Amino acid sequence: MIKKKPITEFLKTIIILLLFQLSTSSHRKPPPLPILPIPKSRQISWQIAEMALFLHFGTNTFTDSEWGTGHVDPSIFNPKLLNATQWVTVAKDFGFKRVVLTAKHHDGFCLWPSKYTDYSVKSSPWRNGVGDIVADLAEAARNGGLELGLYLSPWDRHEHCYGETLEYNEYYMGQMTELLTRYGEIKYVFLDGAKGDGEKDMEYFFDDWFSLIHQLQPGASIFSDVGPDTRWVGNENGVAGSTCWSLFNGSEVKIGGYSDARYSAEGDAFGQDWVPAECDVSIRSGWFWHASEKPKSAMTLLDLYYKSVGRNCPLLLNVPPNSSGLISDEDIHVLKEFSELRNSIFSHNLAKSALLSASSIRGDPNDSQFSPKNVIEEGLYTYWAPDQGQQSDWTLYLEFQQVITFNVLGLQEPIQMGQRIIEFHLDMLDENGKWQHVVNGTTVGYRRLLLFPTVKSHLLRLVIDKSKVFPLISHLGIYMDSYTVPRHVSDDTHTKSKFINNLFFRRTAYNQSQSASI
Ligand SMILES: *[C@@H]1O[C@H](CO)[C@@H](O)[C@H](O)[C@H]1NC(C)=O
Ligand SMILES: *[C@@H]1O[C@H](CO)[C@@H](O)[C@H](O)[C@H]1NC(C)=O
Ligand SMILES: *[C@@H]1O[C@H](CO)[C@@H](O)[C@H](O)[C@H]1NC(C)=O
Ligand SMILES: *[C@@H]1O[C@H](CO)[C@@H](O)[C@H](O)[C@H]1NC(C)=O
Ligand SMILES: *[C@@H]1O[C@H](CO)[C@@H](O)[C@H](O)[C@H]1NC(C)=O
Ligand SMILES: *[C@@H]1O[C@H](CO)[C@@H](O)[C@H](O)[C@H]1NC(C)=O
């Protein structure tokens, strides 16, 4: 039974609350308009992962080759200790959010038991032919909370119908359907346009493939030379342009064709499509594991991080499992150091201790929604917005209680609102009370990191010099990287981007015994 009194009490509370709401509510200024093109939701989730681990694995792992002929006997494939949980654990422990497997490379050997060919794990001695590496990895990734991506090579040096346009496109789409329907959610599909010399006339039905992939896995971002969701950066060194737009005209580039490497690396300020670049590179010189190759150093990976993630491009780092079916200890060691370096540098944002102010603020300056303080918060959805009418001065000021020492600037734009910033620079007040130039940059996008000679100051200003429309900034970081030391100091923008390309590593400042204690 409900008594009357509580109900009246309840209604009274509601009315009081409503009146309170009415008396204090003021009309908030809505967010500004985005500037088109803007990313699709799958592209945002692909981008914020920042780093993915590429796993090149297959018959090549056992034959010491990079491009299998397609005629290697499957009996060679026997990774006795294969453990996909080890791959995922390595990825997860050292900061990778996605694992991407070569389900089939150019040699045509399938790491899952495809119904359309016998050239697969089912003809190998591994687990007596009943194993499925894609299934193992899918399960391990799901358990570890990582995203799964797959590479299905269009070029197939084994399949007899390769070269017959219709038959081979049917075969390819049949295999793609197996991969995208058997293993749960797939978040990423990597494609290239490679073809055999004798089969240049065969057509790949890319439009059909892309439509099928999006139909079966709407959350999957597709990588190719031109997108549709993410584009190749134009080199296999893992280096993006120091100007790097997520905007692009897909029609300018042909998949597998001879493309303009600079256009791929820099994108297009006037591009009509949102197709951000991704940087793929291997931790070793080859893509597959070779006993004779050694991994790059952690400092080299840190340099690559600045040139990929720090230039608005996720890093797809290949770490090939060895012939036992495990990621080698030496690679794990380097990944651990690389992760410790990043944590040591980027977990301490000096800007958090600054008093932040801006040349102008959108809407009510007492309302936090577009406040400059938002740039300290992580994430894309809190940002500083200047007053829309203020066309000439877009500046953020950071005032510190004490002099700070730093050499890295990090910036992020709320990319869901489009990519806006064209040019910016950072100034600091010197000990004589004069503004000194610290660094200039072009384009920001999802993340921009700029490294420069170490400076000290207690007052900084970030000036947006040029923007497509008024800029928005979702994150600002000021860091000290005491491991990487630029070779020389220069005021010139062009020399600056050159010296960042030629970083000199003060190796004595960093050694393995130190790294363990970071
Ligand atoms: C597989 O690797 C994981 C993570 O390294 C480990 O915990 C597990 O014991 C391994 N499984 C086998 C069968 O070795
Ligand atoms: C990309 O397309 C836009 C709009 O059509 C055009 O203005 C721009 O010049 C194109 N870029 C290139 C490199 O052709
Ligand atoms: C593969 O890596 C594991 C370490 O994870 C190591 O124990 C094994 O010996 C390696 N296999 C080969 C062939 O190097
Ligand atoms: C903002 O807050 C300050 C101090 O509380 C007050 O003086 C000022 O009138 C407020 N401005 C607006 C636009 O509400
Ligand atoms: C950096 O940008 C500022 C502002 O546009 C400009 O005044 C300065 O000349 C630039 N510096 C260099 C070295 O290009
Ligand atoms: C490496 O670091 C340790 C710990 O900081 C230090 O004692 C040692 O001298 C360093 N070694 C070199 C070669 O710099």
Coordinates of C-alpha atoms and ligand atoms in Angstrom, one line a residue:
M1 CA 0.0 0.0 0.0
I2 CA 1.3 3.5 -0.9
K3 CA 0.6 6.1 1.7
K4 CA -0.5 9.6 0.6
K5 CA 2.1 11.5 2.5
P6 CA 5.3 10.2 0.8
I7 CA 3.7 11.0 -2.6
T8 CA 3.1 14.6 -1.7
E9 CA 6.6 14.8 -0.3
F10 CA 7.9 13.3 -3.5
L11 CA 6.0 15.8 -5.7
K12 CA 7.1 18.7 -3.5
T13 CA 10.8 17.6 -4.0
I14 CA 10.3 17.4 -7.8
I15 CA 8.7 20.8 -8.0
I16 CA 11.5 22.3 -5.9
L17 CA 14.1 20.7 -8.1
L18 CA 12.3 21.9 -11.3
L19 CA 12.1 25.5 -9.9
F20 CA 15.8 25.3 -9.0
Q21 CA 16.6 24.1 -12.5
L22 CA 14.6 26.9 -14.1
S23 CA 16.2 29.6 -11.9
T24 CA 19.8 28.5 -12.6
S25 CA 19.6 27.3 -16.2
S26 CA 21.1 29.6 -18.7
H27 CA 21.2 28.8 -22.4
R28 CA 24.5 27.2 -23.2
K29 CA 26.2 28.0 -26.5
P30 CA 26.1 24.9 -28.6
P31 CA 29.3 23.4 -30.1
P32 CA 30.5 25.0 -33.3
L33 CA 29.8 23.4 -36.7
P34 CA 32.3 20.7 -37.8
I35 CA 34.2 21.3 -41.0
L36 CA 33.7 18.5 -43.6
P37 CA 34.9 15.9 -44.3
I38 CA 34.7 14.4 -40.8
P39 CA 35.6 10.8 -39.8
K40 CA 33.2 7.9 -39.6
S41 CA 32.8 6.3 -36.2
R42 CA 34.9 3.3 -37.2
Q43 CA 37.7 5.6 -38.3
I44 CA 37.7 7.4 -35.0
S45 CA 37.9 4.1 -33.1
W46 CA 40.7 3.0 -35.5
Q47 CA 42.6 6.2 -34.9
I48 CA 42.5 6.4 -31.1
A49 CA 44.1 3.0 -30.8
E50 CA 47.3 4.7 -31.9
M51 CA 49.4 1.5 -32.1
A52 CA 48.8 -1.9 -33.6
L53 CA 51.0 -5.0 -33.7
F54 CA 51.3 -6.6 -37.2
L55 CA 52.1 -10.3 -37.1
H56 CA 53.6 -11.6 -40.3
F57 CA 53.6 -15.4 -40.0
G58 CA 53.3 -18.3 -42.4
T59 CA 55.4 -20.7 -44.5
N60 CA 57.9 -18.0 -45.1
T61 CA 58.8 -18.2 -41.4
F62 CA 60.1 -21.7 -42.0
T63 CA 61.8 -21.1 -45.3
D64 CA 63.8 -17.9 -44.4
S65 CA 62.0 -16.0 -47.2
E66 CA 59.9 -12.9 -47.6
W67 CA 57.8 -13.9 -50.6
G68 CA 57.0 -17.5 -50.8
T69 CA 56.7 -19.1 -54.2
G70 CA 53.4 -20.7 -53.4
H71 CA 54.8 -24.2 -53.9
V72 CA 56.4 -24.9 -50.6
D73 CA 55.2 -28.2 -49.1
P74 CA 52.8 -27.5 -46.2
S75 CA 54.7 -30.2 -44.2
I76 CA 57.2 -27.5 -43.4
F77 CA 54.7 -25.6 -41.4
N78 CA 55.0 -26.7 -37.8
P79 CA 55.2 -24.0 -35.1
K80 CA 55.3 -26.5 -32.2
L81 CA 55.0 -23.9 -29.4
L82 CA 52.5 -21.6 -31.1
N83 CA 50.6 -19.6 -28.4
A84 CA 48.4 -16.7 -29.7
T85 CA 47.9 -15.6 -26.0
Q86 CA 51.6 -14.9 -25.9
W87 CA 51.3 -12.6 -29.0
V88 CA 48.3 -10.8 -27.4
T89 CA 50.0 -10.5 -24.0
V90 CA 53.1 -8.9 -25.6
A91 CA 50.9 -6.5 -27.6
K92 CA 48.8 -5.6 -24.6
D93 CA 51.6 -5.2 -22.0
F94 CA 53.5 -2.8 -24.2
G95 CA 50.7 -0.5 -25.3
F96 CA 49.3 -1.9 -28.6
K97 CA 45.5 -1.9 -28.9
R98 CA 45.1 -4.1 -31.9
V99 CA 46.7 -7.2 -33.4
V100 CA 46.7 -7.7 -37.2
L101 CA 47.6 -11.2 -38.7
T102 CA 48.6 -12.2 -42.2
A103 CA 45.8 -14.7 -42.5
K104 CA 47.1 -15.3 -46.1
H105 CA 50.3 -13.8 -47.6
H106 CA 51.3 -13.8 -51.3
D107 CA 52.3 -17.5 -51.1
G108 CA 48.6 -18.3 -50.7
F109 CA 49.0 -20.5 -47.6
C110 CA 46.0 -20.0 -45.3
L111 CA 46.4 -19.8 -41.5
W112 CA 42.8 -20.9 -41.1
P113 CA 41.2 -24.1 -42.7
S114 CA 39.6 -22.5 -45.7
K115 CA 36.9 -24.6 -47.5
Y116 CA 38.1 -23.3 -50.8
T117 CA 41.7 -24.7 -50.8
D118 CA 43.8 -27.4 -49.2
Y119 CA 46.8 -25.1 -49.1
S120 CA 46.4 -24.3 -45.4
V121 CA 47.0 -25.3 -41.8
K122 CA 44.8 -28.4 -42.4
S123 CA 47.5 -29.9 -44.7
S124 CA 50.3 -29.2 -42.2
P125 CA 51.6 -31.3 -39.3
W126 CA 50.8 -28.5 -36.9
R127 CA 48.2 -29.9 -34.4
N128 CA 47.7 -32.8 -36.8
G129 CA 46.0 -30.5 -39.3
V130 CA 43.1 -29.5 -37.0
G131 CA 44.5 -26.2 -35.8
D132 CA 43.2 -22.7 -36.7
I133 CA 45.5 -19.8 -36.0
V134 CA 42.9 -17.1 -36.9
A135 CA 40.6 -18.7 -34.4
D136 CA 43.3 -18.9 -31.7
L137 CA 44.2 -15.3 -32.2
A138 CA 40.6 -14.1 -32.3
E139 CA 40.0 -15.8 -28.9
A140 CA 43.2 -14.5 -27.4
A141 CA 42.4 -11.0 -28.6
R142 CA 38.9 -11.2 -27.2
N143 CA 40.1 -12.4 -23.9
G144 CA 42.8 -9.7 -23.8
G145 CA 40.4 -6.9 -24.8
L146 CA 42.4 -6.1 -28.0
E147 CA 40.9 -5.5 -31.5
L148 CA 41.6 -8.0 -34.2
G149 CA 42.6 -7.1 -37.8
L150 CA 43.4 -9.4 -40.7
Y151 CA 45.4 -9.3 -43.9
L152 CA 44.2 -11.4 -46.8
S153 CA 46.7 -11.0 -49.7
P154 CA 45.0 -10.4 -53.1
W155 CA 48.1 -11.8 -54.8
D156 CA 48.1 -15.5 -54.5
R157 CA 51.0 -17.5 -55.9
H158 CA 49.5 -20.9 -55.2
E159 CA 45.8 -20.7 -56.2
H160 CA 45.4 -22.1 -59.7
C161 CA 42.6 -19.7 -60.7
Y162 CA 44.8 -16.7 -59.9
G163 CA 45.0 -14.8 -63.2
E164 CA 41.3 -15.5 -64.2
T165 CA 39.5 -12.3 -63.2
L166 CA 36.1 -13.7 -62.4
E167 CA 37.1 -17.0 -60.8
Y168 CA 39.8 -15.4 -58.7
N169 CA 37.5 -12.6 -57.4
E170 CA 35.0 -15.2 -56.4
Y171 CA 37.7 -17.2 -54.6
Y172 CA 38.9 -14.1 -52.8
M173 CA 35.5 -13.0 -51.7
G174 CA 34.7 -16.5 -50.6
Q175 CA 37.7 -16.5 -48.4
M176 CA 37.1 -13.0 -47.2
T177 CA 33.5 -14.1 -46.2
E178 CA 35.0 -17.0 -44.2
L179 CA 37.3 -14.6 -42.3
L180 CA 34.6 -12.1 -41.6
T181 CA 31.9 -14.5 -40.5
R182 CA 33.6 -17.1 -38.5
Y183 CA 35.7 -15.3 -35.9
G184 CA 33.5 -12.6 -34.2
E185 CA 34.2 -8.9 -34.5
I186 CA 36.9 -7.9 -36.9
K187 CA 37.9 -4.2 -36.6
Y188 CA 40.4 -3.8 -39.4
V189 CA 41.2 -5.3 -42.8
F190 CA 44.6 -4.7 -44.5
L191 CA 44.8 -4.9 -48.3
D192 CA 47.5 -4.2 -50.8
G193 CA 47.3 -4.3 -54.6
A194 CA 50.3 -6.5 -55.3
K195 CA 50.1 -8.7 -58.4
G196 CA 52.3 -11.2 -60.1
D197 CA 54.3 -10.0 -63.2
G198 CA 52.5 -12.4 -65.5
E199 CA 49.0 -11.4 -64.2
K200 CA 49.0 -7.7 -64.6
D201 CA 45.8 -7.9 -66.7
M202 CA 43.8 -9.5 -64.0
E203 CA 41.5 -7.2 -62.2
Y204 CA 40.8 -7.0 -58.5
F205 CA 37.2 -6.0 -57.8
F206 CA 38.1 -3.6 -55.0
D207 CA 34.6 -1.9 -54.9
D208 CA 33.0 -5.3 -54.5
W209 CA 35.5 -6.3 -51.8
F210 CA 35.1 -3.1 -49.9
S211 CA 31.3 -3.3 -50.0
L212 CA 31.4 -6.9 -48.8
I213 CA 33.7 -6.1 -45.9
H214 CA 31.6 -3.2 -44.8
Q215 CA 28.5 -5.3 -45.1
L216 CA 29.8 -8.1 -43.0
Q217 CA 31.8 -6.0 -40.5
P218 CA 30.5 -2.4 -40.4
G219 CA 33.0 -1.6 -37.6
A220 CA 36.0 -2.6 -39.6
S221 CA 38.3 0.0 -41.1
I222 CA 39.8 -0.9 -44.4
F223 CA 43.4 -0.1 -45.2
S224 CA 44.7 0.2 -48.8
D225 CA 46.8 2.6 -50.8
V226 CA 43.6 4.8 -51.0
G227 CA 41.5 3.8 -48.1
P228 CA 38.4 3.8 -48.1
D229 CA 39.0 4.1 -44.3
T230 CA 42.8 4.5 -43.9
R231 CA 45.5 5.1 -46.5
W232 CA 49.0 3.7 -46.8
V233 CA 51.5 6.5 -45.8
G234 CA 53.5 5.8 -49.0
N235 CA 56.6 4.1 -47.6
E236 CA 57.4 1.1 -45.4
N237 CA 59.7 3.0 -43.1
G238 CA 56.9 4.0 -40.8
V239 CA 57.4 7.8 -41.4
A240 CA 54.6 10.2 -42.2
G241 CA 55.0 13.7 -43.7
S242 CA 55.8 16.5 -41.2
T243 CA 52.6 18.1 -42.7
C244 CA 50.0 15.4 -42.6
W245 CA 46.4 15.8 -43.5
S246 CA 43.8 13.1 -42.9
L247 CA 42.1 14.7 -45.9
F248 CA 42.7 13.1 -49.2
N249 CA 41.3 12.6 -52.7
G250 CA 41.0 8.9 -53.2
S251 CA 40.6 9.4 -56.9
E252 CA 44.1 10.8 -57.2
V253 CA 45.7 7.4 -56.3
K254 CA 45.4 3.9 -57.8
I255 CA 45.6 0.8 -55.5
G256 CA 48.8 -1.0 -56.3
G257 CA 49.6 1.6 -58.9
Y258 CA 52.6 3.8 -58.9
S259 CA 51.5 6.4 -56.5
D260 CA 52.8 9.8 -55.5
A261 CA 54.6 9.0 -52.2
R262 CA 54.5 12.6 -51.1
Y263 CA 50.7 12.9 -51.7
S264 CA 50.2 9.7 -49.6
A265 CA 52.6 10.9 -46.8
E266 CA 51.1 14.5 -46.6
G267 CA 47.5 14.1 -47.6
D268 CA 45.7 17.1 -49.1
A269 CA 44.6 20.3 -47.3
F270 CA 41.7 20.4 -49.8
G271 CA 41.0 16.7 -49.9
Q272 CA 37.3 15.7 -50.2
D273 CA 37.5 12.5 -48.3
W274 CA 38.5 11.6 -44.7
V275 CA 41.2 9.0 -45.3
P276 CA 43.9 9.3 -42.6
A277 CA 47.3 7.6 -43.2
E278 CA 48.7 4.7 -41.3
C279 CA 52.5 4.0 -40.9
D280 CA 53.5 0.4 -41.4
V281 CA 57.1 -0.7 -40.5
S282 CA 58.8 -3.8 -39.3
I283 CA 60.7 -4.1 -36.0
R284 CA 63.3 -6.1 -38.0
S285 CA 64.5 -5.5 -41.6
G286 CA 62.2 -8.2 -43.0
W287 CA 58.5 -8.7 -42.5
F288 CA 58.8 -12.4 -41.7
W289 CA 61.0 -13.8 -38.9
H290 CA 64.6 -14.7 -39.9
A291 CA 67.0 -16.2 -37.4
S292 CA 69.8 -13.9 -38.8
E293 CA 67.9 -10.6 -38.2
K294 CA 67.8 -8.5 -35.1
P295 CA 65.1 -6.1 -33.9
K296 CA 65.6 -2.3 -34.1
S297 CA 66.6 -0.6 -30.8
A298 CA 64.0 1.0 -28.5
M299 CA 65.4 4.4 -29.3
T300 CA 64.8 3.8 -33.0
L301 CA 61.2 2.8 -32.2
L302 CA 60.8 6.0 -30.2
D303 CA 62.1 8.0 -33.1
L304 CA 59.5 6.2 -35.3
Y305 CA 56.8 7.0 -32.8
Y306 CA 57.5 10.7 -33.1
K307 CA 57.3 10.4 -36.9
S308 CA 54.1 8.3 -37.0
V309 CA 51.9 8.7 -34.0
G310 CA 53.4 12.2 -33.5
R311 CA 52.4 13.1 -37.1
N312 CA 48.7 12.2 -37.0
C313 CA 49.2 8.5 -38.1
P314 CA 48.7 5.3 -36.2
L315 CA 51.7 3.1 -36.1
L316 CA 51.3 -0.5 -37.4
L317 CA 54.5 -2.2 -36.1
N318 CA 55.3 -5.6 -37.4
V319 CA 56.7 -8.1 -34.8
P320 CA 57.0 -11.4 -36.6
P321 CA 56.6 -14.6 -34.5
N322 CA 59.5 -17.1 -34.9
S323 CA 59.4 -20.6 -36.2
S324 CA 58.5 -22.0 -32.7
G325 CA 55.3 -19.8 -33.0
L326 CA 56.3 -17.3 -30.4
I327 CA 57.5 -13.7 -30.4
S328 CA 61.2 -13.9 -29.7
D329 CA 62.7 -12.7 -26.4
E330 CA 64.9 -10.1 -28.0
D331 CA 61.8 -8.4 -29.6
I332 CA 59.9 -8.6 -26.4
H333 CA 62.9 -6.9 -24.6
V334 CA 62.9 -4.0 -27.1
L335 CA 59.1 -3.6 -27.0
K336 CA 59.4 -3.4 -23.2
E337 CA 62.1 -0.7 -23.3
F338 CA 60.1 1.2 -26.0
S339 CA 57.0 1.1 -23.7
E340 CA 59.1 2.3 -20.7
L341 CA 60.5 5.2 -22.7
R342 CA 57.0 6.3 -23.8
N343 CA 55.7 6.0 -20.3
S344 CA 58.6 7.9 -18.8
I345 CA 58.2 10.8 -21.3
F346 CA 54.5 11.1 -21.8
S347 CA 53.0 10.1 -18.5
H348 CA 54.2 13.4 -17.0
N349 CA 52.4 16.4 -18.7
L350 CA 54.0 19.5 -17.3
A351 CA 51.1 21.6 -18.6
K352 CA 48.9 20.1 -15.9
S353 CA 50.6 22.4 -13.4
A354 CA 50.0 25.6 -15.5
L355 CA 47.4 28.3 -15.2
L356 CA 45.7 28.2 -18.6
S357 CA 44.1 31.2 -20.3
A358 CA 43.2 32.0 -23.9
S359 CA 42.9 35.0 -26.2
S360 CA 39.1 34.3 -26.2
I361 CA 36.6 31.7 -25.2
R362 CA 33.4 30.6 -27.0
G363 CA 30.2 31.3 -25.1
D364 CA 30.1 32.1 -21.4
P365 CA 33.7 32.3 -20.2
N366 CA 32.5 31.1 -16.7
D367 CA 31.2 28.0 -18.2
S368 CA 33.7 25.2 -18.5
Q369 CA 32.4 23.7 -21.8
F370 CA 34.9 25.5 -24.1
S371 CA 37.4 26.5 -21.4
P372 CA 41.2 26.5 -22.1
K373 CA 41.4 24.2 -19.1
N374 CA 39.9 21.4 -21.2
V375 CA 43.2 21.0 -23.1
I376 CA 44.6 19.2 -20.0
E377 CA 41.9 16.6 -20.0
E378 CA 42.6 13.4 -22.0
G379 CA 40.2 12.5 -24.8
L380 CA 38.8 14.2 -27.9
Y381 CA 35.5 15.4 -26.6
T382 CA 36.6 18.1 -24.2
Y383 CA 38.3 21.0 -26.0
W384 CA 39.1 24.7 -26.0
A385 CA 37.1 26.8 -28.5
P386 CA 37.9 30.5 -29.2
D387 CA 35.2 33.0 -29.7
Q388 CA 33.9 32.5 -33.3
G389 CA 34.1 36.2 -34.1
Q390 CA 37.8 36.5 -33.1
Q391 CA 39.4 36.0 -36.5
S392 CA 43.0 37.0 -35.9
D393 CA 44.2 36.0 -32.5
W394 CA 44.0 32.3 -31.5
T395 CA 46.4 31.9 -28.5
L396 CA 46.6 29.8 -25.4
Y397 CA 48.8 30.9 -22.5
L398 CA 50.4 28.6 -20.0
E399 CA 51.7 30.2 -16.8
F400 CA 53.8 28.2 -14.4
Q401 CA 54.6 28.9 -10.8
Q402 CA 58.2 27.8 -11.4
V403 CA 60.5 27.7 -14.4
I404 CA 60.0 24.4 -16.3
T405 CA 62.4 22.6 -18.5
F406 CA 61.0 20.8 -21.6
N407 CA 61.6 19.8 -25.2
V408 CA 58.4 18.3 -26.5
L409 CA 55.1 19.8 -27.4
G410 CA 52.1 17.6 -27.9
L411 CA 48.8 18.8 -29.5
Q412 CA 45.5 17.2 -30.4
E413 CA 42.5 18.4 -32.3
P414 CA 39.0 17.1 -31.7
I415 CA 39.0 15.3 -35.1
Q416 CA 35.3 14.5 -34.9
M417 CA 35.0 18.2 -35.7
G418 CA 37.2 17.9 -38.8
Q419 CA 40.9 18.7 -39.2
R420 CA 41.4 22.5 -39.0
I421 CA 44.8 23.7 -38.0
I422 CA 47.3 24.6 -40.8
E423 CA 50.1 26.3 -38.9
F424 CA 51.0 27.0 -35.3
H425 CA 54.0 27.9 -33.2
L426 CA 55.1 27.9 -29.6
D427 CA 56.8 30.9 -27.9
M428 CA 58.3 31.2 -24.4
L429 CA 59.1 34.2 -22.3
D430 CA 62.9 34.4 -21.8
E431 CA 64.6 35.7 -18.7
N432 CA 64.7 39.2 -20.1
G433 CA 61.0 39.2 -20.5
K434 CA 61.0 38.8 -24.3
W435 CA 59.0 36.3 -26.3
Q436 CA 61.3 33.8 -28.0
H437 CA 60.3 31.4 -30.7
V438 CA 60.5 27.7 -29.6
V439 CA 59.1 25.7 -32.5
N440 CA 56.8 26.0 -35.6
G441 CA 54.6 23.3 -36.9
T442 CA 52.2 22.5 -39.7
T443 CA 49.0 20.4 -39.2
V444 CA 47.9 18.7 -36.0
G445 CA 45.1 16.3 -36.5
Y446 CA 44.6 13.5 -34.0
R447 CA 48.0 13.9 -32.5
R448 CA 51.1 16.0 -33.2
L449 CA 54.4 15.7 -31.3
L450 CA 57.2 18.2 -31.8
L451 CA 60.7 17.7 -30.4
F452 CA 63.1 20.6 -30.1
P453 CA 66.2 21.6 -28.2
T454 CA 65.5 21.8 -24.4
V455 CA 64.3 25.2 -23.2
K456 CA 63.3 26.7 -19.9
S457 CA 60.6 29.2 -19.1
H458 CA 57.7 30.0 -16.8
L459 CA 55.4 31.5 -19.4
L460 CA 54.5 29.9 -22.8
R461 CA 52.1 30.8 -25.5
L462 CA 50.7 28.5 -28.3
V463 CA 49.7 30.6 -31.3
I464 CA 47.6 29.1 -34.1
D465 CA 48.8 31.1 -37.1
K466 CA 46.6 29.6 -39.8
S467 CA 43.5 27.4 -39.6
K468 CA 40.8 26.4 -42.2
V469 CA 38.2 27.8 -39.8
F470 CA 38.8 28.9 -36.2
P471 CA 40.8 26.2 -34.4
L472 CA 39.7 23.8 -31.6
I473 CA 42.3 22.1 -29.3
S474 CA 41.4 19.0 -27.3
H475 CA 44.8 18.3 -25.7
L476 CA 48.1 20.1 -25.0
G477 CA 51.1 18.4 -23.5
I478 CA 54.5 19.8 -22.5
Y479 CA 57.0 17.0 -21.9
M480 CA 60.6 16.4 -21.2
D481 CA 62.3 13.7 -23.3
S482 CA 65.7 13.2 -21.7
Y483 CA 66.6 10.3 -23.9
T484 CA 66.5 11.8 -27.4
V485 CA 68.7 14.8 -28.0
P486 CA 68.4 16.8 -31.3
R487 CA 71.7 17.2 -33.0
H488 CA 71.7 20.9 -33.4
V489 CA 69.7 24.0 -32.8
S490 CA 68.2 26.1 -35.6
D491 CA 65.4 28.7 -35.9
D492 CA 64.5 27.7 -39.4
T493 CA 61.3 25.7 -39.9
H494 CA 62.7 23.6 -42.7
T495 CA 66.0 22.8 -41.0
K496 CA 63.9 22.0 -37.9
S497 CA 61.9 19.3 -39.7
K498 CA 65.2 18.0 -41.1
F499 CA 66.9 17.8 -37.7
I500 CA 63.9 15.9 -36.4
N501 CA 64.4 13.5 -39.2
N502 CA 68.1 13.0 -38.2
L503 CA 67.8 12.6 -34.5
F504 CA 71.1 12.0 -32.8
F505 CA 70.7 9.7 -29.8
R506 CA 72.8 10.3 -26.8
R507 CA 73.2 6.6 -26.1
T508 CA 75.0 7.0 -22.9
A509 CA 72.0 8.7 -21.4
Y510 CA 70.0 5.6 -21.9
N511 CA 71.1 2.1 -21.2
Q512 CA 69.4 -1.2 -20.3
S513 CA 70.1 -1.1 -16.6
Q514 CA 68.5 2.3 -16.4
S515 CA 65.5 1.3 -18.5
A516 CA 64.6 -1.4 -15.9
S517 CA 64.2 1.3 -13.3
I518 CA 62.2 3.9 -15.2
Ligands
LIG1 C1 50.7 -18.9 -23.5 O1 51.2 -17.6 -23.2 C2 50.6 -17.1 -22.1 C3 51.0 -15.6 -22.0 O2 52.4 -15.5 -22.1 C4 50.9 -17.9 -20.9 O3 50.3 -17.4 -19.7 C5 50.5 -19.3 -21.1 O4 50.9 -20.2 -20.0 C6 51.0 -19.9 -22.4 N1 50.4 -21.2 -22.7 C7 51.2 -22.2 -22.9 C8 50.4 -23.5 -23.2 O5 52.4 -22.2 -22.9
LIG2 C1 41.1 17.4 -54.3 O1 39.8 17.7 -54.5 C2 39.5 19.1 -54.2 C3 38.0 19.3 -54.5 O2 37.6 18.8 -55.7 C4 40.3 20.0 -55.1 O3 40.1 21.3 -54.8 C5 41.8 19.6 -54.9 O4 42.6 20.4 -55.8 C6 42.0 18.2 -55.1 N1 43.4 17.9 -54.9 C7 44.3 17.5 -55.8 C8 45.7 17.2 -55.4 O5 43.9 17.3 -57.0
LIG3 C1 61.0 -18.2 -30.2 O1 60.9 -17.4 -29.1 C2 60.8 -18.0 -27.9 C3 60.7 -17.0 -26.8 O2 59.4 -16.4 -26.8 C4 62.1 -18.9 -27.6 O3 62.0 -19.6 -26.4 C5 62.3 -19.8 -28.8 O4 63.5 -20.5 -28.6 C6 62.3 -19.0 -30.1 N1 62.4 -20.0 -31.2 C7 63.3 -19.8 -32.1 C8 63.3 -20.8 -33.2 O5 64.2 -18.9 -32.1
LIG4 C1 31.9 35.3 -14.4 O1 32.3 35.2 -13.1 C2 32.8 36.4 -12.5 C3 33.4 36.1 -11.1 O2 32.6 35.1 -10.5 C4 31.8 37.5 -12.5 O3 32.3 38.7 -12.0 C5 31.3 37.7 -14.0 O4 30.3 38.6 -14.0 C6 30.9 36.4 -14.6 N1 30.7 36.6 -16.0 C7 29.6 36.2 -16.7 C8 29.5 36.5 -18.2 O5 28.7 35.6 -16.2
LIG5 C1 57.1 30.7 -37.3 O1 55.8 31.2 -37.4 C2 55.8 32.6 -36.9 C3 54.3 33.0 -36.9 O2 53.7 32.8 -38.2 C4 56.6 33.4 -37.9 O3 56.5 34.8 -37.4 C5 58.0 33.0 -37.9 O4 58.7 33.7 -38.9 C6 58.0 31.5 -38.2 N1 59.4 31.1 -38.0 C7 60.0 30.4 -38.9 C8 61.4 30.1 -38.5 O5 59.5 30.1 -39.9
LIG6 C1 73.8 2.7 -17.1 O1 73.0 3.1 -16.1 C2 73.4 2.7 -14.8 C3 72.3 3.1 -13.8 O2 71.9 4.4 -14.0 C4 74.7 3.4 -14.5 O3 75.2 3.0 -13.2 C5 75.8 3.0 -15.6 O4 76.9 3.7 -15.4 C6 75.2 3.3 -17.0 N1 76.1 2.7 -18.0 C7 76.6 3.5 -19.0 C8 77.4 2.7 -20.0 O5 76.2 4.6 -19.2

